[in-house]
PDB file of N, CA, C and O in Angstrom:
ATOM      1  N   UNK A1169       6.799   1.626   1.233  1.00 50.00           N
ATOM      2  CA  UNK A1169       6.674   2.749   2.123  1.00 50.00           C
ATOM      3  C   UNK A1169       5.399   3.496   1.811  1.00 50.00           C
ATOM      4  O   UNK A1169       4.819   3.226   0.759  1.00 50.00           O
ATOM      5  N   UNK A1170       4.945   4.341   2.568  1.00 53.00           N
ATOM      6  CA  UNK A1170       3.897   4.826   2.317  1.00 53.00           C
ATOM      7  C   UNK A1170       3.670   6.430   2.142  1.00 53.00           C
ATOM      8  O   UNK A1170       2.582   6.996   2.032  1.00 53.00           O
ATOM      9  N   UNK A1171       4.877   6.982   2.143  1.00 57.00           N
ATOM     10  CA  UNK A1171       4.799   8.211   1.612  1.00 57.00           C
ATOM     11  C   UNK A1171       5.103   7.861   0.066  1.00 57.00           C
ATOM     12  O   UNK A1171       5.496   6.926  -0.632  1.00 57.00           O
ATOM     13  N   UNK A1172       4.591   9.464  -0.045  1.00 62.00           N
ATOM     14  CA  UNK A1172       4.320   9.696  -1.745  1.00 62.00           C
ATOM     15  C   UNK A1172       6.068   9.504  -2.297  1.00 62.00           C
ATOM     16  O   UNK A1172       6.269   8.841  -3.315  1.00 62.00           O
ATOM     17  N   UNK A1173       6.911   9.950  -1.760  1.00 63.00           N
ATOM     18  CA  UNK A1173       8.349  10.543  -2.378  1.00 63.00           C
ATOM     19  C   UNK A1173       9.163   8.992  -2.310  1.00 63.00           C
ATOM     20  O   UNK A1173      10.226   9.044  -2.929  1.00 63.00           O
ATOM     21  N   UNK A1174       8.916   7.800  -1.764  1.00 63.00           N
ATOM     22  CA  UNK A1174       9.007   6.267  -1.668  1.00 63.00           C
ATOM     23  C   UNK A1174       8.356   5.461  -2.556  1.00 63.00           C
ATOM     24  O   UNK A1174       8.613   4.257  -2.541  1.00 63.00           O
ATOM     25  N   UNK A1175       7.227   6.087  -3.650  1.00 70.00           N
ATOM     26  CA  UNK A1175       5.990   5.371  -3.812  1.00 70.00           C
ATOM     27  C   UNK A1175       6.911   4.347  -4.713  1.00 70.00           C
ATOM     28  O   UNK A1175       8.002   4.912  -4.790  1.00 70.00           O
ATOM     29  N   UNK A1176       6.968   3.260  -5.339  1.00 73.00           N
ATOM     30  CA  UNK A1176       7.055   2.648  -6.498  1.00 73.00           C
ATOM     31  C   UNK A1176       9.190   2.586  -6.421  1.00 73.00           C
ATOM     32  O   UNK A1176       9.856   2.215  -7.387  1.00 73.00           O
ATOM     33  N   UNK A1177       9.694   2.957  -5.318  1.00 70.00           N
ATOM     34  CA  UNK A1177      11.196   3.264  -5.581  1.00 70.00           C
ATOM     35  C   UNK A1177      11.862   1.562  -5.662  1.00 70.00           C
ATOM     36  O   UNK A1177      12.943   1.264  -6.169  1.00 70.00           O
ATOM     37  N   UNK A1178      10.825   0.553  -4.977  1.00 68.00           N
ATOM     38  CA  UNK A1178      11.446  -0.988  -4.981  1.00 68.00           C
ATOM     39  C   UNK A1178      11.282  -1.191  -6.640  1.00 68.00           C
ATOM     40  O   UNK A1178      11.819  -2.293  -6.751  1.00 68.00           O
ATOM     41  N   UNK A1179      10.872  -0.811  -8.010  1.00 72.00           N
ATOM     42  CA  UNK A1179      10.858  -1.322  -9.012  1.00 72.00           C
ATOM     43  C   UNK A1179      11.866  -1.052  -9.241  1.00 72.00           C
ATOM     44  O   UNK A1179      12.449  -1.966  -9.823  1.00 72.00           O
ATOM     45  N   UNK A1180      12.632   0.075  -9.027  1.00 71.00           N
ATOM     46  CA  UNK A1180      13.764   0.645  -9.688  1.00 71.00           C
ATOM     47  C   UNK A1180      15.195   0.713  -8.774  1.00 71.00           C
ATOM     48  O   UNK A1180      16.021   1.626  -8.762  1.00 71.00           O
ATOM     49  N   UNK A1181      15.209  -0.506  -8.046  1.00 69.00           N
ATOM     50  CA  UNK A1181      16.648  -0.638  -7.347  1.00 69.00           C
ATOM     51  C   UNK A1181      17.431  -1.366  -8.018  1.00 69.00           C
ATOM     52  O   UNK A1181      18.474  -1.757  -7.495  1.00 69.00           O
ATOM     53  N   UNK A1182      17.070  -1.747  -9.466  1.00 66.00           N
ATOM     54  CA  UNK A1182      17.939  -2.641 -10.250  1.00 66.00           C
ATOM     55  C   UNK A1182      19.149  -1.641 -10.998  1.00 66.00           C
ATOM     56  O   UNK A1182      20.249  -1.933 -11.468  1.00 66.00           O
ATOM     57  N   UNK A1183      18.190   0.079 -10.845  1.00 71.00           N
ATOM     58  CA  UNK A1183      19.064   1.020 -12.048  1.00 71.00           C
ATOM     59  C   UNK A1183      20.118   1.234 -10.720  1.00 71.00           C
ATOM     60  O   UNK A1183      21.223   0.707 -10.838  1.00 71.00           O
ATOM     61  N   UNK A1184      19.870   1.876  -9.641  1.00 67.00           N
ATOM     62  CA  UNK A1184      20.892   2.439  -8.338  1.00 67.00           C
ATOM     63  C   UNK A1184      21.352   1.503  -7.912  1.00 67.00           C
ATOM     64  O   UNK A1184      22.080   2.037  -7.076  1.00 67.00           O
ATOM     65  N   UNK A1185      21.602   0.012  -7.759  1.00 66.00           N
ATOM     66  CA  UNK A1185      22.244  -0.265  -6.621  1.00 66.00           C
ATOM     67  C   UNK A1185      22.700  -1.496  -7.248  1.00 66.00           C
ATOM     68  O   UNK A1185      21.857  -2.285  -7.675  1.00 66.00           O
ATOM     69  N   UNK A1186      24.245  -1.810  -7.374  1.00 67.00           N
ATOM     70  CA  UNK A1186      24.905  -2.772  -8.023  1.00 67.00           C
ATOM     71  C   UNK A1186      25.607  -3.711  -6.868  1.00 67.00           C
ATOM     72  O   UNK A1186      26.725  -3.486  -6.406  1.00 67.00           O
ATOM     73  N   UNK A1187      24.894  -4.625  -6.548  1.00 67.00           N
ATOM     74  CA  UNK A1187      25.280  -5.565  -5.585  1.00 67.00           C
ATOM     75  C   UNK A1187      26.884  -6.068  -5.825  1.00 67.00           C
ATOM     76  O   UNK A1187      27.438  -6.677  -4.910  1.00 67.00           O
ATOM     77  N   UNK A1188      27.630  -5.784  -7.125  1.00 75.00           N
ATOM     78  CA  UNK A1188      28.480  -6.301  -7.074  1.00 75.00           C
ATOM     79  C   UNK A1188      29.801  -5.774  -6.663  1.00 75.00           C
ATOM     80  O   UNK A1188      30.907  -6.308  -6.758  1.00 75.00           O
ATOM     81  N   UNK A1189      29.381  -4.328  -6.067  1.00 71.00           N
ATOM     82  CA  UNK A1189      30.514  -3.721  -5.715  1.00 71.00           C
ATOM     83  C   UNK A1189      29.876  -3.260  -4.040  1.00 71.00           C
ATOM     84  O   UNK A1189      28.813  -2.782  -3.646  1.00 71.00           O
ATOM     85  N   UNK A1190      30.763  -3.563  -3.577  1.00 67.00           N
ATOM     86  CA  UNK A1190      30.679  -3.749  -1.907  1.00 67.00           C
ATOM     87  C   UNK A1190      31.230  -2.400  -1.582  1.00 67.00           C
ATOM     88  O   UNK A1190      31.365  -2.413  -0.358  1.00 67.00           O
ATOM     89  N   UNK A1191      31.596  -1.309  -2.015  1.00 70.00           N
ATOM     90  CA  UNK A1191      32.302  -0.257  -1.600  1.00 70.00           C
ATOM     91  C   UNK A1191      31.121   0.621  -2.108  1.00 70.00           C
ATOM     92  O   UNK A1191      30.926   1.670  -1.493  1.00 70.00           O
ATOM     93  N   UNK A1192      30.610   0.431  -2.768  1.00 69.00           N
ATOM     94  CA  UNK A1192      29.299   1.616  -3.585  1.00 69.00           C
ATOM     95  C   UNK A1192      28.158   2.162  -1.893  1.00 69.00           C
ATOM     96  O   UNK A1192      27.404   1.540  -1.144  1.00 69.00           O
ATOM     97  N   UNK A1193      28.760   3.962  -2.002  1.00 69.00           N
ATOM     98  CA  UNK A1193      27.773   4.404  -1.389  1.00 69.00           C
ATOM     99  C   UNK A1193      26.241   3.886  -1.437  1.00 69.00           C
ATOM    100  O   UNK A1193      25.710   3.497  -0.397  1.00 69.00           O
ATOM    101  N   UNK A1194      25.825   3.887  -2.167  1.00 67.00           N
ATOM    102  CA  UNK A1194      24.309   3.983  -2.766  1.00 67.00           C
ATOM    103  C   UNK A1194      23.781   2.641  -1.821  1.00 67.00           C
ATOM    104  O   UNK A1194      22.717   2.660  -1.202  1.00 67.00           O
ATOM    105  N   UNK A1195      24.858   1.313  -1.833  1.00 71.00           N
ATOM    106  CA  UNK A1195      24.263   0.550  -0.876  1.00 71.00           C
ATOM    107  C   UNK A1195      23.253   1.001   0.532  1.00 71.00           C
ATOM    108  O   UNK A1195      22.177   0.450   0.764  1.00 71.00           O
ATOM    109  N   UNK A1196      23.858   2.125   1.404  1.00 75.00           N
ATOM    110  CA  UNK A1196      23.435   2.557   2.359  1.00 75.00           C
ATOM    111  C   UNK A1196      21.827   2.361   2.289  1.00 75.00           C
ATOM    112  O   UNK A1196      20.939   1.643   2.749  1.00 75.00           O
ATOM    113  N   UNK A1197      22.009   3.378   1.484  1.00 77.00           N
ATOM    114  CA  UNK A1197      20.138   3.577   1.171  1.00 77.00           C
ATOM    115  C   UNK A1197      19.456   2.505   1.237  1.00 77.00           C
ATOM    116  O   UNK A1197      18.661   2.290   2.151  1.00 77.00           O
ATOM    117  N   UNK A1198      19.669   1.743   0.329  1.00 73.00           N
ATOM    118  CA  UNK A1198      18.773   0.260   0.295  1.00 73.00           C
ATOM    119  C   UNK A1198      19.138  -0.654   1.277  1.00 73.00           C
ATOM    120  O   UNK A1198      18.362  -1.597   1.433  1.00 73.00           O
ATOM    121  N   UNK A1199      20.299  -0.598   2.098  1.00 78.00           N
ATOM    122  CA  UNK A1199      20.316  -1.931   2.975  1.00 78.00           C
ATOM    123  C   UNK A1199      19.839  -0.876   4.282  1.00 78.00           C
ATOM    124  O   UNK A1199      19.477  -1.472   5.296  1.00 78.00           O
ATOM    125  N   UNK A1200      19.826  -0.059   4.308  1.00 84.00           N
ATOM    126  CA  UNK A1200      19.480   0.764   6.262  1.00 84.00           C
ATOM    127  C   UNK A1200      18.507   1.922   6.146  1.00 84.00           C
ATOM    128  O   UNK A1200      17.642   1.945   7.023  1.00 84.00           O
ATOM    129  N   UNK A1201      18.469   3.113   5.024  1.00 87.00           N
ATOM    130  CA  UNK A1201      17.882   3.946   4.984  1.00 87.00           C
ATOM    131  C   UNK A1201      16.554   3.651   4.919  1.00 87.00           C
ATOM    132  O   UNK A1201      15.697   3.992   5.734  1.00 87.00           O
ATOM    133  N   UNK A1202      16.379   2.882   3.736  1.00 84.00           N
ATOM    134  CA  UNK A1202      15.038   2.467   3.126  1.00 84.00           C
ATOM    135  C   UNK A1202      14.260   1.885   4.503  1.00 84.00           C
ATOM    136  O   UNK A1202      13.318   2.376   5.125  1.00 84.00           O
ATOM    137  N   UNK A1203      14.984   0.709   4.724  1.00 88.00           N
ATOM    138  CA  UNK A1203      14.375  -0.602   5.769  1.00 88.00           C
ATOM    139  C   UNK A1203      14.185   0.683   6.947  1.00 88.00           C
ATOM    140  O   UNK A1203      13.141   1.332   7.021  1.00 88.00           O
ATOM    141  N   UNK A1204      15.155   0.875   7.671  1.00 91.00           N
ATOM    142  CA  UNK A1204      14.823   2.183   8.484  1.00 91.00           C
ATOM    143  C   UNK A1204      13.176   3.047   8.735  1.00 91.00           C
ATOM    144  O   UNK A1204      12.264   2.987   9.560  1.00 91.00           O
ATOM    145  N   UNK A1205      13.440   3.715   7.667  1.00 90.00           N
ATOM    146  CA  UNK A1205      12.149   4.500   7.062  1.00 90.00           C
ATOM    147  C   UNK A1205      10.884   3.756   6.892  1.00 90.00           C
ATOM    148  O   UNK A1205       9.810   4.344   7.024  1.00 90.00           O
ATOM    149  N   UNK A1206      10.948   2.439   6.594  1.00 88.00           N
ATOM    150  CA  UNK A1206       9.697   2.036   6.134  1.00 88.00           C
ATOM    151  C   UNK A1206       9.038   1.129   7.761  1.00 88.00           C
ATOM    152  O   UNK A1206       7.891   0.925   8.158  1.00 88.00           O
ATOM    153  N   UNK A1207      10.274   0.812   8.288  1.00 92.00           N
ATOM    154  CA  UNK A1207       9.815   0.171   9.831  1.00 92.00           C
ATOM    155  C   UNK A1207       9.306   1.721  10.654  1.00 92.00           C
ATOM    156  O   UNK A1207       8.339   1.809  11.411  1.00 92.00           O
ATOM    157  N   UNK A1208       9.740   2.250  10.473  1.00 93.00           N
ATOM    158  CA  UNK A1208       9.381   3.743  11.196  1.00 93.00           C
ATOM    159  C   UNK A1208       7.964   4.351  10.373  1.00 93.00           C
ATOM    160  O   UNK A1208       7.209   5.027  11.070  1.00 93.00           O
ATOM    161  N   UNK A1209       7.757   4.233   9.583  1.00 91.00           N
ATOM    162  CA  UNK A1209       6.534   4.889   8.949  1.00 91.00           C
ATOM    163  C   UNK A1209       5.363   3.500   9.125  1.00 91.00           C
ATOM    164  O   UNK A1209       4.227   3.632   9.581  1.00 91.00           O
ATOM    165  N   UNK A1210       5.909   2.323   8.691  1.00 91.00           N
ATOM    166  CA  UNK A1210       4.557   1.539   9.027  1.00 91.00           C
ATOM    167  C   UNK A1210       4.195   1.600  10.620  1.00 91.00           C
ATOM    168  O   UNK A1210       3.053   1.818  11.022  1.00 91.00           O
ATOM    169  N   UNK A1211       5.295   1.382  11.454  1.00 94.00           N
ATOM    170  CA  UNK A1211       4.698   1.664  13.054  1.00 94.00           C
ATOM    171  C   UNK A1211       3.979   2.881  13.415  1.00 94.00           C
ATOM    172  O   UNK A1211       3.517   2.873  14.556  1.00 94.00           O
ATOM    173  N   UNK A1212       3.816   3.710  12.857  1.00 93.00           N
ATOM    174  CA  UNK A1212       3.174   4.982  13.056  1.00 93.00           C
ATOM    175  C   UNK A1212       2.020   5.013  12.022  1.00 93.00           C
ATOM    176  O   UNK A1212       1.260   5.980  12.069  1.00 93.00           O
ATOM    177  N   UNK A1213       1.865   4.289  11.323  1.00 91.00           N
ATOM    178  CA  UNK A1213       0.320   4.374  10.669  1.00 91.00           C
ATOM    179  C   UNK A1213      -0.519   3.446  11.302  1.00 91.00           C
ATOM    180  O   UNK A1213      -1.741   3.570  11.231  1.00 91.00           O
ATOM    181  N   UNK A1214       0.142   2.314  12.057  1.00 92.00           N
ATOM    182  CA  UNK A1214      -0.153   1.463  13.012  1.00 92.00           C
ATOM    183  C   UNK A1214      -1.121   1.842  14.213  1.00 92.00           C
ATOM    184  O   UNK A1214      -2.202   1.384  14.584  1.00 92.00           O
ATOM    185  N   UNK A1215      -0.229   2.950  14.710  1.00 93.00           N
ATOM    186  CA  UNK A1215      -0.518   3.423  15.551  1.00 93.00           C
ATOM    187  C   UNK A1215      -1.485   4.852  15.486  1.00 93.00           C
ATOM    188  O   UNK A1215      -2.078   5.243  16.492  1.00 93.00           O
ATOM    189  N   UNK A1216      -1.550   5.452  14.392  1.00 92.00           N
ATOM    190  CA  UNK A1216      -2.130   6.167  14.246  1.00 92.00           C
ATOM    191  C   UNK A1216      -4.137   5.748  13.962  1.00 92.00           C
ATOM    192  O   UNK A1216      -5.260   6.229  14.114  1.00 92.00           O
ATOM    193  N   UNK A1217      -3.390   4.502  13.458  1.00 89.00           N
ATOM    194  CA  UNK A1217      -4.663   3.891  12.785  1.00 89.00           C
ATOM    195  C   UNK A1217      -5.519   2.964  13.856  1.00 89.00           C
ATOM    196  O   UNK A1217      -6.434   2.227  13.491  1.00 89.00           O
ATOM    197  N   UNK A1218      -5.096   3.105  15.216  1.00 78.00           N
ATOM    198  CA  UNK A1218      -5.458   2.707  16.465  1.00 78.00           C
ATOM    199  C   UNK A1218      -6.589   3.225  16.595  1.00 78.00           C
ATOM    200  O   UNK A1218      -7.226   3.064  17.636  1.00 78.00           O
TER     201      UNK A1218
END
């Protein structure tokens, strides 16, 4: 992602997010929030950068 408050957060999805439990909130973030946010911010630097 390309904001500052995203910078470096893919090194550290090993400490938040335990694939082995299928009920864990925290999934959200990394399977929709993240992807979400980062398709929405690269299309707009895209476009900005037009």
């Amino acid at each position: 992602m390309t904001s500052s408050y995203f910078k470096g957060i893919n090194y550290f999805k090993w400490l938040f997010y335990d694939t082995s439990k299928p009920t864990e909130r925290k999934s959200f973030f990394w399977e929709f929030y993240y992807p979400l946010l980062n398709t929405i911010l690269e299309e707009e630097k895209e476009i900005l950068n037009k």
